[in-house]
Short mmCIF file of C-alpha atoms in Angstrom, two decimals:
data_model
loop_
_atom_site.label_atom_id
_atom_site.label_comp_id
_atom_site.label_asym_id
_atom_site.label_seq_id
_atom_site.Cartn_x
_atom_site.Cartn_y
_atom_site.Cartn_z
CA MET D 105 47.79 34.33 39.56
CA THR D 106 44.44 33.20 40.42
CA ALA D 107 41.87 34.87 42.14
CA SER D 108 41.86 32.89 45.28
CA THR D 109 45.87 33.24 45.35
CA ALA D 110 45.73 37.04 45.17
CA ASN D 111 43.05 37.06 47.75
CA ALA D 112 45.15 34.89 50.33
CA GLN D 113 48.01 37.37 49.54
CA ARG D 114 45.87 40.21 50.44
CA PHE D 115 44.48 38.82 53.72
CA ARG D 116 47.06 37.73 55.76
CA GLU D 117 46.88 35.57 58.87
CA PHE D 118 48.59 36.08 62.02
CA LYS D 119 49.11 32.64 63.87
CA MET D 120 49.79 32.16 67.59
CA PRO D 121 53.63 32.16 68.06
CA ASP D 122 55.72 30.08 70.09
CA VAL D 123 56.52 32.58 72.76
CA GLY D 124 58.92 30.13 74.77
CA GLU D 125 60.61 27.05 73.83
CA GLY D 126 58.40 24.13 74.11
CA LEU D 127 55.00 25.83 74.83
CA THR D 128 51.86 24.42 73.06
CA GLU D 129 49.21 27.09 73.98
CA ALA D 130 48.38 30.46 75.10
CA GLU D 131 45.41 32.17 76.54
CA ILE D 132 44.39 35.53 74.89
CA LEU D 133 44.29 37.95 77.67
CA LYS D 134 43.53 41.28 76.12
CA TRP D 135 43.15 42.61 72.59
CA TYR D 136 44.63 46.25 71.56
CA VAL D 137 42.69 46.32 68.33
CA GLN D 138 39.23 45.93 66.69
CA PRO D 139 38.16 45.04 63.19
CA GLY D 140 38.22 48.14 61.14
CA ASP D 141 41.61 49.50 63.13
CA THR D 142 44.61 50.13 61.21
CA VAL D 143 48.00 48.36 62.14
CA THR D 144 51.60 48.93 60.93
CA ASP D 145 54.43 46.20 61.14
CA GLY D 146 55.47 45.69 64.52
CA GLN D 147 52.41 47.05 66.48
CA VAL D 148 51.44 45.35 69.52
CA VAL D 149 47.74 43.75 68.84
CA CYS D 150 47.09 41.68 71.86
CA GLU D 151 48.53 40.18 75.25
CA VAL D 152 48.86 36.42 76.01
CA GLU D 153 49.60 34.65 78.92
CA THR D 154 51.45 31.34 78.58
CA ALA D 155 52.63 28.89 81.25
CA LYS D 156 55.57 31.27 82.17
CA ALA D 157 54.55 34.79 81.74
CA ALA D 158 52.15 37.45 80.24
CA VAL D 159 53.71 38.69 76.80
CA GLU D 160 52.68 41.02 74.25
CA LEU D 161 52.33 40.08 70.54
CA PRO D 162 53.42 42.48 67.65
CA ILE D 163 52.01 41.80 64.17
CA PRO D 164 54.19 41.58 61.36
CA TYR D 165 51.85 43.24 58.68
CA THR D 166 50.70 46.66 57.78
CA GLY D 167 47.10 47.27 56.91
CA VAL D 168 43.30 46.97 58.37
CA VAL D 169 42.13 44.65 60.92
CA HIS D 170 39.71 42.37 58.91
CA GLU D 171 38.73 39.80 61.80
CA LEU D 172 39.78 38.81 65.18
CA ARG D 173 39.55 35.03 65.32
CA PHE D 174 39.16 34.29 69.19
CA GLY D 175 37.65 36.54 72.06
CA GLU D 176 39.58 37.22 75.05
CA GLY D 177 39.70 34.72 77.70
CA VAL D 178 40.16 32.10 74.82
CA THR D 179 43.21 29.29 75.12
CA VAL D 180 44.41 28.87 71.48
CA ASP D 181 46.83 26.30 69.99
CA VAL D 182 50.35 27.30 68.86
CA GLY D 183 50.19 27.61 65.11
CA THR D 184 46.56 28.60 65.02
CA ALA D 185 45.47 31.92 63.17
CA ILE D 186 44.05 34.37 65.70
CA ILE D 187 43.72 37.67 63.63
CA ALA D 188 43.35 38.49 59.85
CA VAL D 189 44.71 41.55 58.18
CA ASP D 190 43.76 43.24 55.09
CA THR D 191 46.97 44.50 53.80
CA ASP D 192 45.60 46.20 50.48
CA PRO D 193 42.38 47.84 52.02
CA GLY D 194 42.20 50.12 49.00
CA ALA D 195 41.78 47.58 46.45
CA GLY D 196 38.10 47.54 46.87
CA PRO D 197 36.01 44.74 48.88
CA ALA D 198 37.04 41.09 48.66
CA GLU D 199 36.26 38.08 50.77
CA ALA D 200 38.89 36.94 53.14
CA PRO D 201 39.83 33.45 53.38
CA ALA D 202 37.62 31.45 55.82
CA ALA D 203 38.92 30.70 58.92
CA ALA D 204 40.13 26.86 59.63
CA PRO D 205 38.59 25.32 62.99
CA GLN D 206 41.26 25.66 65.45
CA GLU D 207 41.50 21.54 66.17
CA ALA D 208 41.77 20.98 62.15
CA ALA D 209 44.00 23.88 61.44
CA ALA D 210 47.26 21.96 61.59
CA ASP D 211 46.06 19.02 59.43
CA GLU D 212 44.49 21.52 56.50
CA GLU D 213 47.52 23.69 56.34
CA ALA D 214 50.28 23.09 53.81
CA GLU D 215 53.34 21.16 55.05
CA PRO D 216 56.13 23.79 55.82
CA GLN D 217 59.39 23.45 54.34
CA GLY D 218 62.23 23.21 56.98
CA ARG D 219 61.74 24.46 60.70
CA GLN D 220 59.66 27.58 61.02
CA ALA D 221 60.96 30.53 63.02
CA VAL D 222 59.24 31.57 66.38
CA LEU D 223 59.44 34.51 68.78
CA VAL D 224 62.07 32.45 70.87
CA GLY D 225 64.20 29.99 69.04
CA TYR D 226 62.77 27.40 66.39
CA GLY D 227 60.03 25.17 66.01
CA ALA D 228 60.05 21.51 65.47
CA ALA D 229 61.22 20.14 62.14
CA PRO D 230 58.01 18.61 60.19
CA SER D 231 57.65 15.15 60.11
CA SER D 232 57.70 13.52 56.63
CA THR D 233 55.29 10.76 57.39
CA LYS D 234 51.78 11.25 56.65
CA ARG D 235 48.70 9.20 58.01
CA ARG D 236 46.47 7.35 55.69
CA ALA D 237 42.79 8.38 56.14
CA ARG D 238 40.86 5.08 57.61
CA LYS D 239 38.55 3.55 55.40
CA PRO D 240 34.88 3.03 56.41
CA GLN D 241 34.43 -1.08 57.42
CA PRO D 242 31.51 -2.62 55.87
CA GLY D 243 28.81 -3.73 57.90
CA VAL D 244 29.34 -1.43 60.61
CA PRO D 245 26.04 0.25 61.33
CA ALA D 246 26.06 4.04 61.61
CA GLN D 247 25.11 5.19 65.42
CA PRO D 248 22.26 7.64 65.77
CA GLU D 249 23.04 10.57 67.90
CA PRO D 250 21.02 8.91 71.17
CA ALA D 251 23.24 5.74 70.75
CA LYS D 252 26.45 7.77 70.53
CA ALA D 253 25.12 9.51 73.89
CA ALA D 254 24.51 6.28 75.31
CA LEU D 255 28.02 4.62 74.59
CA GLN D 256 29.95 7.63 75.40
CA ALA D 257 28.13 7.69 79.07
CA GLU D 258 28.90 4.07 79.30
CA LEU D 259 32.40 4.60 78.63
CA ASN D 260 32.48 7.30 81.47
CA GLY D 261 30.78 4.93 83.75
CA ARG D 262 27.56 7.13 83.78
CA THR D 263 24.15 6.27 83.37
CA ALA D 264 22.80 7.51 79.61
CA PRO D 265 19.83 9.49 79.34
CA ALA D 266 16.53 7.43 78.33
CA ALA D 267 16.27 7.10 74.52
CA PRO D 268 12.87 7.60 73.05
CA ALA D 269 10.93 4.38 72.56
CA THR D 270 10.89 3.53 68.80
CA PRO D 271 8.74 1.08 66.76
CA VAL D 272 10.37 -2.23 65.93
CA ALA D 273 10.84 -2.86 62.33
CA PRO D 274 9.47 -5.90 61.09
CA ALA D 275 12.79 -7.21 59.42
CA VAL D 276 16.38 -6.40 60.33
CA GLN D 277 17.81 -4.30 57.14
CA PRO D 278 21.72 -3.98 56.68
CA ALA D 279 22.73 -0.32 57.45
CA PRO D 280 25.07 1.82 55.58
CA ALA D 281 28.54 1.90 56.80
CA ALA D 282 29.24 4.49 59.48
CA PRO D 283 31.57 7.72 58.44
CA ALA D 284 35.04 7.25 60.33
CA GLY D 285 34.37 10.34 62.35
CA SER D 286 31.78 8.68 64.30
CA ALA D 287 32.98 5.15 64.70
CA VAL D 288 34.56 4.14 67.90
CA PRO D 289 38.47 3.70 67.37
CA ALA D 290 39.79 0.26 67.20
CA ALA D 291 41.89 -1.12 70.26
CA GLY D 292 45.01 0.63 70.35
CA ARG D 293 46.40 4.12 70.97
CA PRO D 294 43.37 6.71 70.33
CA LEU D 295 44.18 9.28 67.64
CA ALA D 296 44.46 12.90 69.21
CA LYS D 297 46.95 15.80 68.77
CA PRO D 298 49.16 16.63 71.49
CA PRO D 299 47.17 19.44 73.19
CA VAL D 300 44.25 17.58 73.29
CA ARG D 301 46.42 14.83 75.18
CA LYS D 302 47.54 17.39 77.18
CA LEU D 303 43.98 18.77 78.03
CA ALA D 304 42.45 15.27 78.63
CA LYS D 305 45.59 14.59 81.13
CA ASP D 306 44.83 17.83 83.08
CA LEU D 307 41.09 16.74 83.32
CA GLY D 308 42.01 13.23 84.29
CA ILE D 309 40.19 12.00 81.45
CA ASP D 310 41.37 8.20 79.68
CA LEU D 311 41.50 8.93 75.88
CA ALA D 312 40.58 5.12 75.40
CA THR D 313 37.11 6.10 77.10
CA VAL D 314 36.28 9.12 74.66
CA LEU D 315 34.19 8.71 71.69
CA PRO D 316 35.81 10.33 68.65
CA THR D 317 33.93 12.82 66.32
CA GLY D 318 36.85 14.44 64.27
CA PRO D 319 38.09 13.13 60.86
CA ASP D 320 39.49 10.07 60.63
CA GLY D 321 38.47 9.09 64.23
CA ILE D 322 40.50 11.45 65.74
CA ILE D 323 39.68 12.81 69.39
CA THR D 324 38.93 16.83 69.61
CA ARG D 325 39.00 19.11 72.19
CA GLU D 326 35.25 19.10 72.35
CA ASP D 327 35.05 15.22 73.05
CA VAL D 328 37.38 15.59 75.85
CA HIS D 329 35.07 18.44 77.19
CA ALA D 330 32.15 16.20 76.72
CA ALA D 331 33.80 13.07 78.47
CA ALA D 332 34.45 15.68 81.27
CA THR D 333 30.82 16.69 81.80
CA PRO D 334 28.45 14.89 83.87
CA THR D 335 25.72 13.32 81.87
CA ALA D 336 22.29 14.18 82.97
CA ALA D 337 20.15 11.40 84.83
CA PRO D 338 17.39 10.15 83.14
CA ALA D 339 13.68 11.71 83.71
CA GLU D 340 11.93 9.79 86.37
CA ALA D 341 8.05 8.86 85.80
CA PRO D 342 5.72 11.03 87.58
CA GLY D 343 4.70 9.75 91.15
CA PRO D 344 4.99 9.97 94.88
CA VAL D 345 8.93 11.01 95.44
CA ALA D 346 10.88 9.88 98.67
CA VAL D 347 12.96 13.01 99.71
CA ALA D 348 16.25 11.53 101.70
CA ALA D 349 16.42 13.31 105.10
CA ALA D 350 19.60 15.00 105.37
CA GLU D 351 22.00 13.48 107.91
CA PRO D 352 22.08 15.60 111.41
CA GLY D 353 25.10 17.88 111.15
CA THR D 354 25.97 17.96 107.49
CA VAL D 355 25.92 21.41 105.82
CA ASP D 356 25.77 21.96 101.85
CA THR D 357 29.03 23.78 101.03
CA ALA D 358 28.79 23.58 97.60
CA ALA D 359 26.79 26.84 97.11
CA ARG D 360 29.65 28.68 98.88
CA GLU D 361 32.44 27.04 97.02
CA ARG D 362 34.26 28.57 93.97
CA ARG D 363 36.34 26.43 91.45
CA VAL D 364 38.98 28.40 88.98
CA PRO D 365 40.73 26.48 86.32
CA VAL D 366 44.49 25.72 87.02
CA LYS D 367 46.36 27.58 84.05
CA GLY D 368 48.94 30.05 82.95
CA VAL D 369 51.34 30.95 85.82
CA ARG D 370 49.76 29.46 88.67
CA LYS D 371 49.88 25.87 86.84
CA ALA D 372 53.35 26.34 85.90
CA THR D 373 54.22 27.34 89.64
CA ALA D 374 52.49 24.70 91.10
CA GLN D 375 54.49 21.98 88.59
CA ALA D 376 57.83 23.29 89.41
CA MET D 377 57.09 23.48 92.99
CA VAL D 378 56.05 19.71 92.99
CA ALA D 379 58.84 18.77 90.81
CA SER D 380 61.44 20.70 92.86
CA ALA D 381 60.06 19.18 96.46
CA PHE D 382 60.24 15.74 95.30
CA THR D 383 63.22 15.69 93.24
CA ALA D 384 65.69 17.60 95.18
CA PRO D 385 66.50 16.69 99.03
CA HIS D 386 66.02 19.97 100.74
CA VAL D 387 67.79 21.05 103.75
CA THR D 388 66.90 24.49 105.43
CA GLU D 389 68.93 26.20 107.97
CA PHE D 390 67.96 29.25 110.07
CA ILE D 391 69.68 32.19 111.69
CA THR D 392 68.85 35.17 113.81
CA VAL D 393 71.02 38.18 113.35
CA ASP D 394 71.41 41.68 114.46
CA VAL D 395 71.04 43.95 111.46
CA THR D 396 71.07 47.38 113.26
CA ARG D 397 74.07 48.33 111.52
CA THR D 398 72.64 47.50 108.01
CA MET D 399 69.60 49.21 108.66
CA LYS D 400 71.80 52.57 109.60
CA LEU D 401 73.98 52.01 106.18
CA VAL D 402 70.51 51.75 104.33
CA GLN D 403 69.68 55.17 105.59
CA GLU D 404 73.05 56.71 104.83
CA LEU D 405 72.97 55.50 101.10
CA LYS D 406 69.65 56.87 100.63
CA GLN D 407 71.47 60.19 100.81
CA ASP D 408 74.42 59.36 98.76
CA PRO D 409 74.75 61.25 95.45
CA ASP D 410 75.66 58.21 93.74
CA MET D 411 72.52 56.37 94.49
CA ALA D 412 70.06 59.18 93.60
CA GLY D 413 67.06 58.23 91.81
CA LEU D 414 67.91 54.65 92.68
CA ARG D 415 65.62 52.69 95.17
CA VAL D 416 67.85 51.72 98.24
CA ASN D 417 66.10 49.39 100.90
CA PRO D 418 67.26 46.50 102.94
CA LEU D 419 66.80 43.67 100.26
CA LEU D 420 69.40 45.32 98.36
CA LEU D 421 72.06 44.95 100.81
CA VAL D 422 70.72 41.32 101.61
CA ALA D 423 71.30 40.65 97.96
CA LYS D 424 74.54 42.17 98.05
CA ALA D 425 75.94 40.26 101.11
CA PHE D 426 74.48 36.59 99.44
CA LEU D 427 76.60 37.47 96.44
CA VAL D 428 79.56 38.02 98.75
CA ALA D 429 79.34 35.18 100.65
CA LEU D 430 78.84 32.93 97.34
CA LYS D 431 82.15 34.53 96.31
CA ARG D 432 83.55 33.05 99.39
CA HIS D 433 81.73 29.82 98.82
CA PRO D 434 81.62 28.99 94.81
CA GLU D 435 81.02 25.69 95.24
CA ALA D 436 77.59 26.26 96.47
CA ASN D 437 76.49 27.76 93.11
CA ALA D 438 76.03 24.76 91.20
CA ALA D 439 73.23 22.50 89.16
CA TRP D 440 72.60 19.17 89.26
CA ASP D 441 72.65 17.39 85.66
CA GLU D 442 70.62 14.14 86.33
CA ALA D 443 70.76 12.95 82.84
CA ASN D 444 74.57 13.13 82.51
CA GLN D 445 75.22 12.31 86.11
CA GLU D 446 77.13 15.62 86.85
CA ILE D 447 77.41 18.77 88.83
CA VAL D 448 77.70 21.75 86.90
CA TYR D 449 79.72 24.51 88.84
CA LYS D 450 78.66 28.00 87.71
CA ASP D 451 81.43 30.93 87.59
CA TYR D 452 78.57 33.35 87.26
CA VAL D 453 75.57 34.21 89.24
CA ASN D 454 71.94 34.80 87.96
CA LEU D 455 70.11 36.03 91.24
CA GLY D 456 66.39 35.28 91.17
CA ILE D 457 64.02 37.50 93.03
CA ALA D 458 60.73 36.02 94.05
CA ALA D 459 58.14 38.35 93.07
CA ALA D 460 54.45 38.23 94.22
CA THR D 461 52.22 39.50 91.21
CA PRO D 462 48.38 39.35 90.33
CA ARG D 463 48.84 36.35 88.09
CA GLY D 464 51.02 34.25 90.80
CA LEU D 465 54.62 33.96 91.79
CA ILE D 466 57.12 34.43 89.35
CA VAL D 467 60.61 34.38 89.88
CA PRO D 468 62.69 36.72 87.25
CA ASN D 469 66.63 36.99 87.73
CA ILE D 470 69.67 39.64 87.49
CA LYS D 471 72.01 38.22 84.93
CA ASP D 472 75.66 37.95 86.30
CA ALA D 473 74.61 39.95 89.50
CA GLY D 474 77.80 39.03 90.85
CA ALA D 475 79.78 41.09 88.77
CA LYS D 476 77.41 44.39 89.44
CA THR D 477 78.43 47.41 91.48
CA LEU D 478 75.72 48.42 94.01
CA PRO D 479 74.34 51.22 92.02
CA GLN D 480 74.05 48.76 88.92
CA LEU D 481 72.41 45.93 91.33
CA ALA D 482 70.00 48.72 92.85
CA SER D 483 69.04 49.75 89.22
CA GLU D 484 68.37 46.08 87.88
CA LEU D 485 66.65 45.33 90.98
CA GLY D 486 64.12 48.19 90.61
CA ASP D 487 63.49 47.32 87.01
CA LEU D 488 63.08 44.00 87.68
CA VAL D 489 60.27 44.43 90.54
CA ALA D 490 58.46 47.02 88.88
CA THR D 491 58.39 44.83 85.49
CA ALA D 492 57.23 41.96 87.43
CA ARG D 493 54.30 43.81 89.05
CA GLU D 494 52.86 45.06 85.76
CA GLY D 495 53.00 41.46 84.47
CA LYS D 496 55.29 42.40 81.61
CA THR D 497 58.35 40.04 82.42
CA SER D 498 59.59 37.77 79.55
CA PRO D 499 60.16 34.09 79.54
CA ALA D 500 63.92 35.01 79.12
CA ALA D 501 63.90 36.98 82.26
CA MET D 502 63.07 34.11 84.34
CA ALA D 503 65.20 31.68 82.73
CA GLY D 504 68.88 30.45 83.83
CA GLY D 505 68.60 31.43 87.39
CA THR D 506 71.11 30.04 89.76
CA VAL D 507 70.06 31.02 93.48
CA THR D 508 67.11 33.12 94.65
CA ILE D 509 65.97 35.44 97.34
CA THR D 510 62.52 35.79 98.54
CA ASN D 511 61.42 38.47 100.68
CA VAL D 512 58.79 37.10 103.38
CA GLY D 513 59.59 40.10 105.78
CA VAL D 514 57.59 42.43 103.67
CA PHE D 515 54.59 40.61 104.73
CA GLY D 516 55.46 40.86 108.72
CA VAL D 517 56.90 37.29 108.37
CA ASP D 518 59.73 36.42 110.64
CA THR D 519 61.07 33.64 108.27
CA GLY D 520 60.04 30.22 106.36
CA THR D 521 61.20 27.19 104.76
CA PRO D 522 61.30 28.14 100.83
CA ILE D 523 61.19 25.60 98.30
CA LEU D 524 64.01 25.73 95.71
CA ASN D 525 63.49 27.05 92.22
CA PRO D 526 64.00 24.10 90.02
CA GLY D 527 67.43 23.93 88.73
CA GLU D 528 68.88 26.12 91.32
CA SER D 529 71.13 25.09 94.56
CA ALA D 530 70.18 27.43 97.08
CA ILE D 531 67.02 30.22 98.24
CA LEU D 532 67.47 32.29 100.76
CA ALA D 533 64.54 33.75 102.86
CA PHE D 534 64.72 37.24 104.42
CA GLY D 535 62.43 37.77 107.46
CA ALA D 536 60.98 40.83 108.92
CA VAL D 537 63.02 43.38 110.72
CA LYS D 538 61.99 43.88 113.94
CA LEU D 539 63.16 45.82 117.12
CA GLN D 540 63.96 43.32 119.89
CA PRO D 541 65.82 43.01 123.13
CA TRP D 542 69.49 42.05 122.15
CA VAL D 543 72.64 41.44 124.12
CA HIS D 544 74.96 44.22 122.68
CA LYS D 545 78.32 44.98 124.20
CA GLY D 546 77.49 43.31 127.17
CA LYS D 547 74.12 44.83 127.92
CA VAL D 548 70.70 43.99 126.83
CA LYS D 549 69.36 47.31 124.10
CA ALA D 550 66.69 47.24 121.76
CA ARG D 551 68.26 46.21 118.37
CA GLN D 552 67.05 45.65 115.02
CA VAL D 553 66.80 41.88 114.40
CA THR D 554 65.94 39.85 111.64
CA THR D 555 65.92 36.06 111.00
CA LEU D 556 67.53 34.35 107.62
CA ALA D 557 66.29 30.99 106.40
CA LEU D 558 68.72 29.20 103.60
CA SER D 559 67.33 26.23 101.88
CA PHE D 560 69.77 24.02 99.82
CA ASP D 561 69.83 20.94 97.44
CA HIS D 562 71.66 18.39 99.72
CA ARG D 563 72.85 16.67 96.80
CA LEU D 564 75.18 19.52 95.81
CA VAL D 565 75.45 21.23 99.28
CA ASP D 566 76.84 19.68 102.04
CA GLY D 567 75.67 20.64 105.69
CA GLU D 568 79.01 22.21 106.43
CA LEU D 569 78.89 24.30 103.14
CA GLY D 570 75.63 25.31 103.54
CA SER D 571 76.33 26.46 107.24
CA LYS D 572 79.01 28.43 106.22
CA LEU D 573 77.26 30.47 103.37
CA LEU D 574 74.52 31.34 105.51
CA ALA D 575 76.93 32.31 108.22
CA ASP D 576 78.68 34.55 105.83
CA VAL D 577 75.36 36.38 104.65
CA ALA D 578 74.67 37.01 108.15
CA ALA D 579 78.25 38.39 109.11
CA VAL D 580 77.79 40.80 106.21
CA LEU D 581 74.51 42.02 107.62
CA GLU D 582 75.87 42.42 111.34
CA ARG D 583 79.06 44.29 110.10
CA PRO D 584 78.47 45.66 106.65
CA LYS D 585 81.95 46.99 106.26
CA ARG D 586 82.53 43.34 105.42
CA LEU D 587 81.21 44.12 102.05
CA ILE D 588 84.66 46.17 101.42
CA THR D 589 86.62 43.74 103.35
CA TRP D 590 85.05 40.42 101.80
CA GLY D 591 84.06 41.95 98.37
#
């Protein structure tokens, strides 16, 4: 065994895993360890945020933390080493293997054999195709740094900074061939890795206009960021400067604006809402209902020994009413399969609960909620909300939902027109419960009233079916004894 091999086995690197199917990167939110700390196999060392949720990462090694490769707040590609651990600290001093740059890590690593296991599922199978390195083209002069900056600025449609004057050579001498990393790519598809292409798309940068600096003409993250950064205007010669007068009535608001990158949960939510709003034809119906009896039942259940230690609130009974109504109208619990042109009817209900968290809106769901008793439903609902507020909801908890409830009433809002969670058939909005005048038994009395709104996918749910579903939810809340007679 060579010294380098023994050294590599002693210092083990933990790479950013794929914490959810198809994710390509994650942001390091917080490190729980520092260099010199002792760690054990399975110990959580950091928290990362993906496009779906915040996830804590356990390390699979025991030893002493040698190095943290990235700081907090940095977005790291999946497969990049983020921490190095000395698994044999008692063996004396040794030099840890150098960290490879994030952009070149995938190219410098040995080809893995077979599919590599990740935290959830398996990664993609490795490709057997290898790209040959580009050869320098004879006769192509190398571009000095000012010339590269000028070319990049021209490609991006901006003015390049003025280059310092250079003396004219008496004769033109042939220049040596430029290295592949500094040459402008030939016509065709620019060379870039998928995460870099995604970054360019998010920033609105055309990769064909980006000057590559990576090996073999590959475009790196730094190249994309450089293309997105405005180039400074050339310096003006000293002289009288004419100051343009501001137009009457105009106000400079730039100093009072903040720009925050769209990423993580906010980015995933935005993409999901746009995809849903412009894919599924939404229909929203409303109904106002007297829930006085339901509110009385809530108070009675709080005193019930079988509900001791459980959180009992109006949302619990709204959820149960929705499940009872879906049991009476199972055709509404379905999904649209565009690829196969099929409607998938589901004999189970994974009930999503929209939860507002510091990182944005997430929709975890209670698996097989229709088969649970009221105490079981209350227990899972309480755990789901608590986990979401702590930011600990796993990607698996948000997958596979069939219908959703959003409780806008907690904000004092009467109702709304909720947007469907992608892949689901319906979403019920529960508005604020307010004391209002209501005709009850022929007399106007003060009653506790709320408004429900049901949005549904009109490809799956016709107006008649949607109306019956919403009416049954209201009927259960008006007379909660129907939980027994209909359930």
